[in-house]
Coordinates of N, CA, C and O in Angstrom, one line a residue:
M6 N 48.6 -81.4 -29.7 CA 47.7 -81.9 -28.7 C 47.7 -83.4 -28.8 O 47.6 -84.0 -29.7
Q7 N 47.5 -83.9 -27.5 CA 47.5 -85.4 -27.4 C 46.1 -85.9 -27.7 O 45.2 -85.2 -27.2
A8 N 46.0 -87.0 -28.3 CA 44.7 -87.7 -28.5 C 44.1 -88.0 -27.1 O 44.7 -88.5 -26.3
P9 N 42.8 -87.9 -27.0 CA 42.1 -88.4 -25.8 C 42.3 -89.9 -25.6 O 42.3 -90.7 -26.5
G10 N 42.6 -90.2 -24.3 CA 42.9 -91.6 -24.0 C 44.2 -92.0 -24.3 O 44.6 -93.3 -24.1
A11 N 45.2 -91.2 -24.8 CA 46.5 -91.6 -25.1 C 47.2 -92.1 -23.9 O 48.1 -92.9 -24.0
N12 N 46.9 -91.6 -22.8 CA 47.6 -92.0 -21.5 C 47.1 -93.4 -21.0 O 47.6 -94.0 -20.1
V13 N 45.9 -93.7 -21.5 CA 45.3 -95.0 -21.1 C 46.0 -96.3 -21.6 O 46.1 -97.3 -21.0
L14 N 46.4 -96.1 -22.8 CA 47.1 -97.3 -23.4 C 48.3 -97.9 -22.8 O 48.3 -99.1 -22.4
P15 N 49.3 -97.0 -22.3 CA 50.4 -97.7 -21.5 C 49.8 -98.3 -20.2 O 50.3 -99.3 -19.7
F16 N 48.8 -97.6 -19.6 CA 48.3 -98.2 -18.4 C 47.6 -99.5 -18.6 O 47.7 -100.4 -17.9
L17 N 46.8 -99.7 -19.8 CA 46.2 -100.9 -20.0 C 47.3 -102.0 -20.5 O 46.9 -103.2 -20.2
I18 N 48.4 -101.7 -20.9 CA 49.4 -102.6 -21.1 C 50.1 -103.0 -19.9 O 50.4 -104.2 -19.7
M19 N 50.4 -102.0 -19.0 CA 51.2 -102.3 -17.8 C 50.5 -103.0 -16.7 O 51.0 -103.9 -16.0
V20 N 49.2 -102.7 -16.6 CA 48.5 -103.3 -15.5 C 48.4 -104.8 -15.6 O 48.7 -105.5 -14.5
P21 N 48.1 -105.4 -16.7 CA 48.0 -106.8 -16.7 C 49.5 -107.5 -16.4 O 49.6 -108.5 -15.8
L22 N 50.5 -106.8 -16.9 CA 51.8 -107.2 -16.7 C 52.2 -107.2 -15.2 O 52.7 -108.2 -14.6
V23 N 51.9 -106.1 -14.6 CA 52.2 -106.0 -13.1 C 51.4 -107.0 -12.3 O 51.9 -107.6 -11.4
I24 N 50.0 -107.1 -12.6 CA 49.3 -108.1 -12.0 C 49.8 -109.5 -12.1 O 49.9 -110.2 -11.0
W25 N 50.2 -109.9 -13.3 CA 50.8 -111.2 -13.4 C 52.1 -111.4 -12.7 O 52.3 -112.4 -12.0
R26 N 53.0 -110.4 -12.7 CA 54.2 -110.5 -11.9 C 53.9 -110.5 -10.4 O 54.6 -111.3 -9.6
M27 N 52.9 -109.7 -9.9 CA 52.6 -109.7 -8.5 C 52.0 -111.1 -8.1 O 52.3 -111.6 -7.0
H28 N 51.2 -111.7 -9.0 CA 50.6 -112.9 -8.7 C 51.7 -113.9 -8.5 O 51.6 -114.7 -7.6
S29 N 52.7 -114.0 -9.4 CA 53.7 -115.0 -9.3 C 54.6 -114.8 -8.0 O 55.0 -115.6 -7.4
R30 N 54.8 -113.5 -7.7 CA 55.5 -113.1 -6.4 C 54.8 -113.5 -5.2 O 55.4 -114.1 -4.3
I31 N 53.5 -113.3 -5.2 CA 52.8 -113.7 -4.0 C 52.7 -115.2 -3.9 O 52.8 -115.8 -2.8
R32 N 52.6 -116.0 -5.0 CA 52.6 -117.4 -5.0 C 54.0 -117.9 -4.4 O 54.0 -118.8 -3.7
R33 N 55.1 -117.2 -4.7 CA 56.4 -117.5 -4.3 C 56.6 -117.2 -2.7 O 57.4 -117.7 -2.1
S34 N 55.7 -116.3 -2.2 CA 55.8 -115.8 -0.8 C 55.0 -116.8 0.1 O 55.1 -116.7 1.3
I35 N 54.3 -117.7 -0.5 CA 53.4 -118.6 0.3 C 53.8 -120.0 0.1 O 54.1 -120.5 -1.0
G36 N 54.0 -120.7 1.2 CA 54.3 -122.2 1.2 C 55.8 -122.5 1.1 O 56.6 -121.7 1.0
R37 N 56.0 -123.8 1.2 CA 57.3 -124.3 1.2 C 58.1 -124.1 -0.2 O 57.5 -124.3 -1.2
Q38 N 59.3 -123.7 -0.1 CA 60.1 -123.4 -1.2 C 61.4 -124.1 -1.2 O 62.0 -124.3 -0.1
T39 N 61.9 -124.6 -2.4 CA 63.2 -125.1 -2.4 C 64.2 -124.0 -2.4 O 64.0 -123.0 -3.1
L40 N 65.2 -124.1 -1.7 CA 66.3 -123.1 -1.6 C 67.2 -123.3 -2.8 O 67.9 -124.2 -2.9
S41 N 67.2 -122.2 -3.6 CA 67.9 -122.2 -4.9 C 69.4 -121.8 -4.4 O 69.6 -121.0 -3.5
K42 N 70.3 -122.3 -5.2 CA 71.7 -121.9 -5.0 C 72.0 -120.6 -5.6 O 72.9 -119.8 -5.3
V43 N 71.2 -120.1 -6.6 CA 71.4 -118.9 -7.4 C 70.6 -117.8 -7.0 O 71.1 -116.7 -7.0
R44 N 69.3 -118.0 -6.8 CA 68.3 -116.9 -6.6 C 68.7 -115.9 -5.5 O 68.7 -114.7 -5.7
P45 N 69.1 -116.5 -4.3 CA 69.6 -115.4 -3.2 C 70.7 -114.6 -3.7 O 70.8 -113.4 -3.4
W46 N 71.7 -115.2 -4.4 CA 72.8 -114.4 -4.9 C 72.4 -113.4 -5.9 O 73.0 -112.3 -5.9
M47 N 71.5 -113.7 -6.7 CA 71.0 -112.7 -7.6 C 70.3 -111.5 -6.9 O 70.5 -110.3 -7.3
T48 N 69.6 -111.8 -5.9 CA 69.0 -110.7 -5.0 C 70.1 -109.9 -4.3 O 70.0 -108.6 -4.4
I49 N 71.0 -110.6 -3.8 CA 72.1 -109.9 -3.1 C 72.9 -109.0 -4.0 O 73.5 -108.0 -3.7
S50 N 73.0 -109.4 -5.3 CA 73.7 -108.6 -6.2 C 72.9 -107.5 -6.9 O 73.3 -106.4 -7.1
L51 N 71.7 -107.8 -7.3 CA 70.8 -106.9 -8.1 C 70.3 -105.7 -7.3 O 70.3 -104.6 -7.7
F52 N 69.8 -106.0 -6.1 CA 69.1 -104.9 -5.3 C 70.1 -103.8 -5.0 O 69.7 -102.7 -5.2
P53 N 71.3 -104.2 -4.4 CA 72.2 -103.1 -4.2 C 72.6 -102.3 -5.5 O 72.7 -101.1 -5.5
L54 N 72.7 -103.0 -6.6 CA 73.0 -102.3 -7.8 C 71.9 -101.4 -8.2 O 72.2 -100.3 -8.6
L55 N 70.7 -101.8 -8.1 CA 69.5 -101.0 -8.4 C 69.5 -99.8 -7.5 O 69.2 -98.7 -7.9
T56 N 69.8 -100.0 -6.2 CA 69.8 -98.9 -5.2 C 70.8 -97.9 -5.6 O 70.6 -96.7 -5.5
V57 N 72.0 -98.4 -5.9 CA 73.1 -97.4 -6.4 C 72.7 -96.6 -7.6 O 72.8 -95.4 -7.6
L58 N 72.1 -97.3 -8.5 CA 71.7 -96.6 -9.8 C 70.6 -95.6 -9.5 O 70.5 -94.5 -10.0
L59 N 69.7 -96.0 -8.6 CA 68.6 -95.1 -8.1 C 69.2 -93.8 -7.5 O 68.8 -92.7 -7.7
L60 N 70.2 -94.1 -6.6 CA 70.9 -92.9 -5.9 C 71.5 -92.0 -7.0 O 71.4 -90.8 -6.8
V61 N 72.2 -92.6 -7.9 CA 72.9 -91.8 -8.8 C 71.9 -90.9 -9.7 O 72.1 -89.8 -10.1
S62 N 70.9 -91.7 -10.2 CA 70.0 -91.0 -11.1 C 68.9 -90.1 -10.5 O 68.6 -89.2 -11.1
V63 N 68.5 -90.4 -9.4 CA 67.4 -89.7 -8.8 C 67.9 -88.9 -7.6 O 67.7 -87.7 -7.4
A64 N 68.5 -89.6 -6.5 CA 68.8 -89.0 -5.2 C 69.9 -87.9 -5.3 O 69.9 -87.1 -4.5
L65 N 70.8 -88.1 -6.4 CA 71.8 -87.1 -6.4 C 71.3 -85.7 -6.9 O 71.7 -84.7 -6.5
A66 N 70.2 -85.8 -7.7 CA 69.5 -84.6 -8.0 C 68.8 -83.9 -6.9 O 68.7 -82.7 -6.8
R67 N 68.4 -84.7 -6.0 CA 67.6 -84.2 -4.8 C 68.1 -85.0 -3.6 O 67.5 -85.9 -3.1
P68 N 69.3 -84.5 -3.0 CA 69.8 -85.2 -1.8 C 68.9 -85.4 -0.6 O 69.0 -86.3 0.2
A69 N 67.9 -84.6 -0.5 CA 66.9 -84.7 0.6 C 66.2 -86.0 0.5 O 65.7 -86.5 1.5
L70 N 66.2 -86.7 -0.6 CA 65.5 -88.0 -0.8 C 66.3 -89.1 -0.3 O 65.7 -90.2 -0.1
W71 N 67.6 -88.9 0.0 CA 68.4 -89.9 0.5 C 67.8 -90.5 1.9 O 67.9 -91.7 2.1
G72 N 67.2 -89.7 2.7 CA 66.7 -90.1 3.9 C 65.6 -91.1 3.7 O 65.4 -92.0 4.5
A73 N 64.7 -90.9 2.7 CA 63.6 -91.6 2.5 C 64.1 -93.1 2.1 O 63.6 -94.1 2.5
L74 N 65.1 -93.1 1.2 CA 65.6 -94.4 0.7 C 66.4 -95.1 1.9 O 66.1 -96.3 2.1
A75 N 67.2 -94.4 2.7 CA 67.9 -94.9 3.8 C 67.0 -95.4 4.8 O 67.2 -96.6 5.4
G76 N 66.0 -94.6 5.1 CA 65.0 -95.1 6.1 C 64.3 -96.4 5.7 O 64.0 -97.3 6.5
G77 N 63.8 -96.5 4.4 CA 63.2 -97.6 3.9 C 64.2 -98.9 4.0 O 63.7 -99.9 4.4
I78 N 65.3 -98.7 3.6 CA 66.4 -99.7 3.7 C 66.5 -100.2 5.1 O 66.5 -101.4 5.4
A79 N 66.7 -99.3 6.1 CA 66.9 -99.7 7.5 C 65.6 -100.5 8.0 O 65.7 -101.6 8.7
V80 N 64.4 -100.0 7.7 CA 63.2 -100.8 8.2 C 63.1 -102.1 7.4 O 62.7 -103.1 8.0
G81 N 63.5 -102.1 6.2 CA 63.5 -103.4 5.4 C 64.5 -104.4 6.0 O 64.2 -105.6 6.0
I82 N 65.6 -104.0 6.3 CA 66.7 -104.8 7.1 C 66.0 -105.5 8.3 O 66.2 -106.6 8.6
L83 N 65.5 -104.6 9.1 CA 64.7 -105.1 10.4 C 63.7 -106.1 10.1 O 63.6 -107.2 10.7
L84 N 62.9 -105.8 9.1 CA 61.8 -106.7 8.7 C 62.4 -108.0 8.2 O 61.9 -109.0 8.4
G85 N 63.4 -108.0 7.4 CA 64.1 -109.1 6.9 C 64.6 -110.0 8.0 O 64.5 -111.3 8.0
V86 N 65.3 -109.4 9.0 CA 65.7 -110.2 10.2 C 64.6 -110.9 10.9 O 64.6 -112.0 11.2
Y87 N 63.5 -110.0 11.1 CA 62.3 -110.6 11.7 C 61.6 -111.7 10.9 O 61.3 -112.7 11.4
G88 N 61.6 -111.6 9.6 CA 61.1 -112.6 8.7 C 61.9 -113.8 8.7 O 61.3 -114.9 8.6
L89 N 63.2 -113.8 8.8 CA 64.1 -114.9 9.0 C 63.7 -115.7 10.2 O 63.7 -116.9 10.2
G90 N 63.5 -115.0 11.3 CA 63.1 -115.6 12.6 C 61.8 -116.3 12.5 O 61.6 -117.2 13.3
K91 N 60.9 -115.8 11.6 CA 59.5 -116.5 11.5 C 59.6 -117.5 10.3 O 58.5 -118.1 10.0
T92 N 60.7 -117.8 9.7 CA 60.9 -118.7 8.6 C 61.1 -120.1 9.2 O 61.9 -120.3 10.1
K93 N 60.4 -121.1 8.6 CA 60.7 -122.5 9.0 C 61.7 -123.1 7.9 O 61.5 -123.0 6.7
F94 N 62.9 -123.6 8.5 CA 63.9 -124.2 7.7 C 63.9 -125.6 7.8 O 63.7 -126.1 8.8
E95 N 64.1 -126.3 6.5 CA 64.1 -127.8 6.6 C 65.3 -128.3 5.8 O 65.5 -127.9 4.6
S96 N 66.0 -129.2 6.3 CA 67.1 -129.9 5.7 C 66.7 -131.4 5.5 O 66.6 -132.0 6.5
T97 N 66.4 -131.8 4.3 CA 65.9 -133.1 4.1 C 66.8 -133.8 3.0 O 67.6 -133.2 2.4
P98 N 66.7 -135.1 2.9 CA 67.4 -135.8 1.8 C 67.1 -135.3 0.5 O 67.9 -135.5 -0.4
Q99 N 65.8 -134.8 0.3 CA 65.5 -134.2 -1.0 C 66.1 -132.9 -1.2 O 66.1 -132.4 -2.4
G100 N 66.6 -132.2 -0.3 CA 67.1 -130.9 -0.4 C 66.9 -130.0 0.7 O 66.4 -130.4 1.7
L101 N 67.3 -128.7 0.5 CA 67.0 -127.7 1.5 C 65.7 -126.9 1.1 O 65.5 -126.5 0.0
F102 N 64.9 -126.7 2.2 CA 63.6 -126.1 2.0 C 63.5 -125.0 3.0 O 64.0 -125.1 4.1
Y103 N 62.6 -124.0 2.7 CA 62.2 -123.1 3.6 C 60.8 -122.6 3.5 O 60.3 -122.6 2.3
T104 N 60.1 -122.2 4.5 CA 58.8 -121.7 4.3 C 58.7 -120.3 5.0 O 58.8 -120.1 6.2
P105 N 58.6 -119.3 4.1 CA 58.6 -117.9 4.6 C 57.4 -117.5 5.2 O 56.3 -118.2 5.0
N106 N 57.4 -116.5 6.1 CA 56.2 -116.0 6.7 C 55.2 -115.4 5.6 O 55.6 -114.4 5.0
A107 N 54.1 -116.0 5.4 CA 53.2 -115.5 4.4 C 52.8 -114.1 4.5 O 52.6 -113.4 3.6
H108 N 52.6 -113.8 5.8 CA 52.0 -112.4 6.1 C 52.9 -111.3 5.6 O 52.4 -110.3 5.0
I109 N 54.2 -111.4 5.9 CA 55.2 -110.4 5.5 C 55.2 -110.4 4.0 O 55.2 -109.3 3.3
G110 N 55.4 -111.5 3.3 CA 55.5 -111.5 1.9 C 54.3 -111.0 1.2 O 54.5 -110.2 0.2
I111 N 53.1 -111.3 1.5 CA 51.9 -110.8 1.0 C 51.8 -109.2 1.3 O 51.5 -108.5 0.4
A112 N 52.1 -108.8 2.5 CA 52.0 -107.4 2.8 C 52.9 -106.6 1.9 O 52.5 -105.5 1.4
L113 N 54.2 -107.0 1.8 CA 55.1 -106.3 1.0 C 54.7 -106.3 -0.4 O 54.9 -105.3 -1.1
S114 N 54.2 -107.4 -1.0 CA 53.8 -107.5 -2.3 C 52.7 -106.5 -2.6 O 52.6 -105.8 -3.6
L115 N 51.7 -106.5 -1.7 CA 50.5 -105.7 -1.9 C 50.9 -104.2 -1.8 O 50.3 -103.3 -2.5
L116 N 51.8 -103.8 -0.9 CA 52.2 -102.5 -0.7 C 52.9 -102.0 -2.0 O 52.7 -100.9 -2.5
F117 N 53.8 -102.9 -2.5 CA 54.5 -102.5 -3.8 C 53.5 -102.4 -5.0 O 53.5 -101.5 -5.7
L118 N 52.6 -103.3 -5.0 CA 51.5 -103.3 -6.1 C 50.8 -102.1 -6.0 O 50.5 -101.3 -7.0
G119 N 50.3 -101.6 -4.8 CA 49.5 -100.4 -4.6 C 50.3 -99.2 -5.1 O 49.7 -98.3 -5.7
R120 N 51.5 -99.2 -4.7 CA 52.4 -98.0 -5.0 C 52.6 -97.9 -6.6 O 52.5 -96.9 -7.1
I121 N 52.7 -99.1 -7.2 CA 53.0 -99.1 -8.7 C 51.7 -98.6 -9.3 O 51.7 -97.8 -10.3
I122 N 50.5 -99.1 -8.9 CA 49.3 -98.8 -9.6 C 49.0 -97.2 -9.5 O 48.6 -96.6 -10.3
Y123 N 49.3 -96.8 -8.2 CA 49.2 -95.3 -7.9 C 50.1 -94.5 -8.7 O 49.7 -93.5 -9.4
R124 N 51.4 -94.9 -8.8 CA 52.2 -94.1 -9.7 C 52.0 -94.2 -11.1 O 52.2 -93.3 -11.9
M125 N 51.5 -95.3 -11.6 CA 51.2 -95.5 -13.0 C 50.0 -94.6 -13.4 O 50.0 -94.0 -14.5
S126 N 49.1 -94.3 -12.4 CA 47.9 -93.4 -12.7 C 48.5 -92.0 -12.8 O 47.7 -91.1 -13.2
A127 N 49.7 -91.7 -12.3 CA 50.2 -90.3 -12.3 C 51.4 -90.2 -13.2 O 52.4 -89.6 -12.9
L128 N 51.4 -91.0 -14.3 CA 52.6 -91.0 -15.2 C 53.0 -89.7 -15.8 O 54.2 -89.5 -16.0
N129 N 52.1 -88.8 -15.9 CA 52.5 -87.5 -16.4 C 53.1 -86.5 -15.3 O 53.5 -85.4 -15.7
S130 N 53.2 -87.0 -14.2 CA 53.7 -86.2 -13.1 C 55.2 -86.0 -13.4 O 56.0 -87.0 -13.6
P131 N 55.7 -84.8 -13.3 CA 57.1 -84.6 -13.5 C 58.0 -85.2 -12.4 O 59.2 -85.4 -12.6
D132 N 57.4 -85.4 -11.2 CA 58.2 -85.9 -10.2 C 58.0 -87.4 -9.9 O 58.1 -88.0 -8.8
F133 N 57.7 -88.1 -11.0 CA 57.4 -89.5 -10.9 C 58.5 -90.3 -10.1 O 58.1 -91.1 -9.2
A134 N 59.8 -90.2 -10.3 CA 60.8 -90.9 -9.6 C 61.3 -90.1 -8.4 O 62.2 -90.6 -7.7
Y135 N 60.7 -88.9 -8.1 CA 61.3 -88.1 -7.0 C 60.4 -88.1 -5.8 O 60.4 -87.2 -5.0
S136 N 59.6 -89.1 -5.7 CA 58.6 -89.2 -4.4 C 59.3 -89.9 -3.4 O 59.9 -91.0 -3.4
P137 N 59.4 -89.2 -2.2 CA 60.0 -89.9 -1.0 C 59.3 -91.2 -0.6 O 59.9 -92.1 -0.2
L138 N 57.9 -91.3 -0.8 CA 57.3 -92.5 -0.5 C 57.7 -93.6 -1.4 O 57.9 -94.7 -0.9
T139 N 57.8 -93.4 -2.7 CA 58.2 -94.3 -3.6 C 59.6 -94.8 -3.4 O 59.9 -96.0 -3.3
L140 N 60.6 -93.9 -3.1 CA 61.8 -94.3 -2.7 C 61.9 -95.1 -1.4 O 62.7 -96.0 -1.2
G141 N 61.1 -94.6 -0.5 CA 61.0 -95.4 0.9 C 60.6 -96.8 0.7 O 61.1 -97.7 1.3
I142 N 59.6 -97.0 -0.2 CA 59.0 -98.3 -0.4 C 60.0 -99.2 -1.2 O 60.2 -100.3 -0.8
F143 N 60.7 -98.6 -2.1 CA 61.7 -99.3 -2.9 C 62.9 -99.7 -1.9 O 63.3 -100.9 -1.9
G144 N 63.3 -98.8 -0.9 CA 64.3 -99.1 0.1 C 63.8 -100.1 0.9 O 64.6 -101.0 1.4
L145 N 62.5 -100.2 1.4 CA 62.0 -101.2 2.2 C 62.1 -102.6 1.6 O 62.6 -103.5 2.2
L146 N 61.7 -102.6 0.3 CA 61.8 -103.8 -0.4 C 63.3 -104.3 -0.5 O 63.6 -105.5 -0.4
A147 N 64.1 -103.4 -1.0 CA 65.5 -103.8 -1.2 C 66.2 -104.2 0.2 O 66.8 -105.3 0.2
G148 N 65.9 -103.5 1.3 CA 66.5 -104.0 2.5 C 66.0 -105.2 3.0 O 66.8 -106.2 3.5
Y149 N 64.7 -105.4 2.8 CA 64.0 -106.7 3.2 C 64.7 -107.9 2.4 O 65.1 -108.9 2.9
Y150 N 64.6 -107.8 1.1 CA 65.0 -108.9 0.2 C 66.4 -109.2 0.3 O 66.8 -110.4 0.2
V151 N 67.3 -108.2 0.4 CA 68.8 -108.5 0.5 C 69.0 -109.2 1.9 O 69.8 -110.1 2.0
S152 N 68.5 -108.6 2.9 CA 68.8 -109.1 4.4 C 68.2 -110.6 4.4 O 68.8 -111.5 5.0
Y153 N 67.1 -110.8 3.8 CA 66.5 -112.1 3.8 C 67.3 -113.1 3.0 O 67.6 -114.2 3.5
A154 N 67.8 -112.6 1.8 CA 68.6 -113.5 1.0 C 69.9 -113.8 1.7 O 70.4 -114.9 1.6
I155 N 70.5 -112.8 2.4 CA 71.8 -113.1 3.1 C 71.5 -114.2 4.1 O 72.3 -115.0 4.4
G156 N 70.3 -114.1 4.8 CA 70.0 -115.1 5.8 C 69.8 -116.5 5.2 O 70.3 -117.5 5.8
L157 N 69.3 -116.6 4.0 CA 69.1 -117.9 3.4 C 70.5 -118.4 3.0 O 70.8 -119.6 3.2
V158 N 71.4 -117.6 2.6 CA 72.7 -118.0 2.2 C 73.5 -118.5 3.4 O 74.2 -119.5 3.4
R159 N 73.4 -117.7 4.5 CA 74.1 -118.1 5.8 C 73.5 -119.5 6.3 O 74.3 -120.3 6.7
W160 N 72.2 -119.6 6.2 CA 71.6 -121.0 6.6 C 72.1 -122.0 5.8 O 72.5 -123.1 6.3
R161 N 72.2 -121.9 4.4 CA 72.7 -123.0 3.5 C 74.1 -123.2 3.9 O 74.5 -124.4 4.0
M162 N 74.9 -122.3 4.1 CA 76.4 -122.4 4.4 C 76.5 -123.3 5.7 O 77.4 -124.1 5.9
S163 N 75.6 -122.9 6.7 CA 75.7 -123.6 8.0 C 75.3 -125.0 7.9 O 76.0 -125.9 8.5
V164 N 74.3 -125.3 7.0 CA 73.9 -126.7 6.9 C 74.9 -127.5 6.1 O 75.2 -128.6 6.5
E165 N 75.5 -126.9 5.1 CA 76.5 -127.6 4.3 C 77.8 -127.8 5.1 O 78.4 -128.8 4.9
K166 N 78.1 -126.9 6.1 CA 79.2 -127.0 6.9 C 79.1 -128.1 7.9 O 80.0 -128.9 8.2
N167 N 77.8 -128.3 8.5 CA 77.5 -129.2 9.5 C 76.2 -130.0 9.0 O 75.1 -129.7 9.6
P168 N 76.4 -130.9 8.1 CA 75.1 -131.5 7.6 C 74.5 -132.3 8.8 O 75.1 -132.9 9.6
P169 N 73.1 -132.4 8.7 CA 72.4 -133.2 9.8 C 72.7 -134.7 9.6 O 72.9 -135.2 8.5
T170 N 72.7 -135.4 10.7 CA 73.0 -136.8 10.6 C 71.7 -137.5 10.4 O 70.6 -137.1 11.0
V171 N 71.6 -138.5 9.6 CA 70.5 -139.3 9.3 C 70.6 -140.6 10.2 O 71.6 -141.2 10.1
G172 N 69.5 -140.9 10.8 CA 69.6 -142.3 11.4 C 68.9 -142.2 12.7 O 68.6 -142.7 13.6

């Protein structure tokens, strides 16, 4: 028999960690940002890898979940393209900068945070990783961040190919 409150300890450890990460993510979603040469490539590499691992580990066991993940990815790509259209890009002598749409970044971060907190409260659920909603939200985030990162890389390449003239 499990001790009373044994399920509370992981929750008490994870919640502050999740809140800290979400706070830093929301801060990064607001305001002018320096365009990193590495960060977009990490996003372009890691999210597809995580998606494939998720497909192999979860969705292969239940192929019906592929639709949720694929639908989330498709909506995320559309949202990423929309977000790029709402992004302010700046090429200055100090470097390349962009200001993402704060509403999209905050909404996605809060959606993800809400889902994590909800799923953490149901840790004993045997279908923790088999939720279509969880896979759909992951797909939404993956599609958004990868398409947005591709847009950032394309903008950097276009600016480096045709640098703005000063004067």
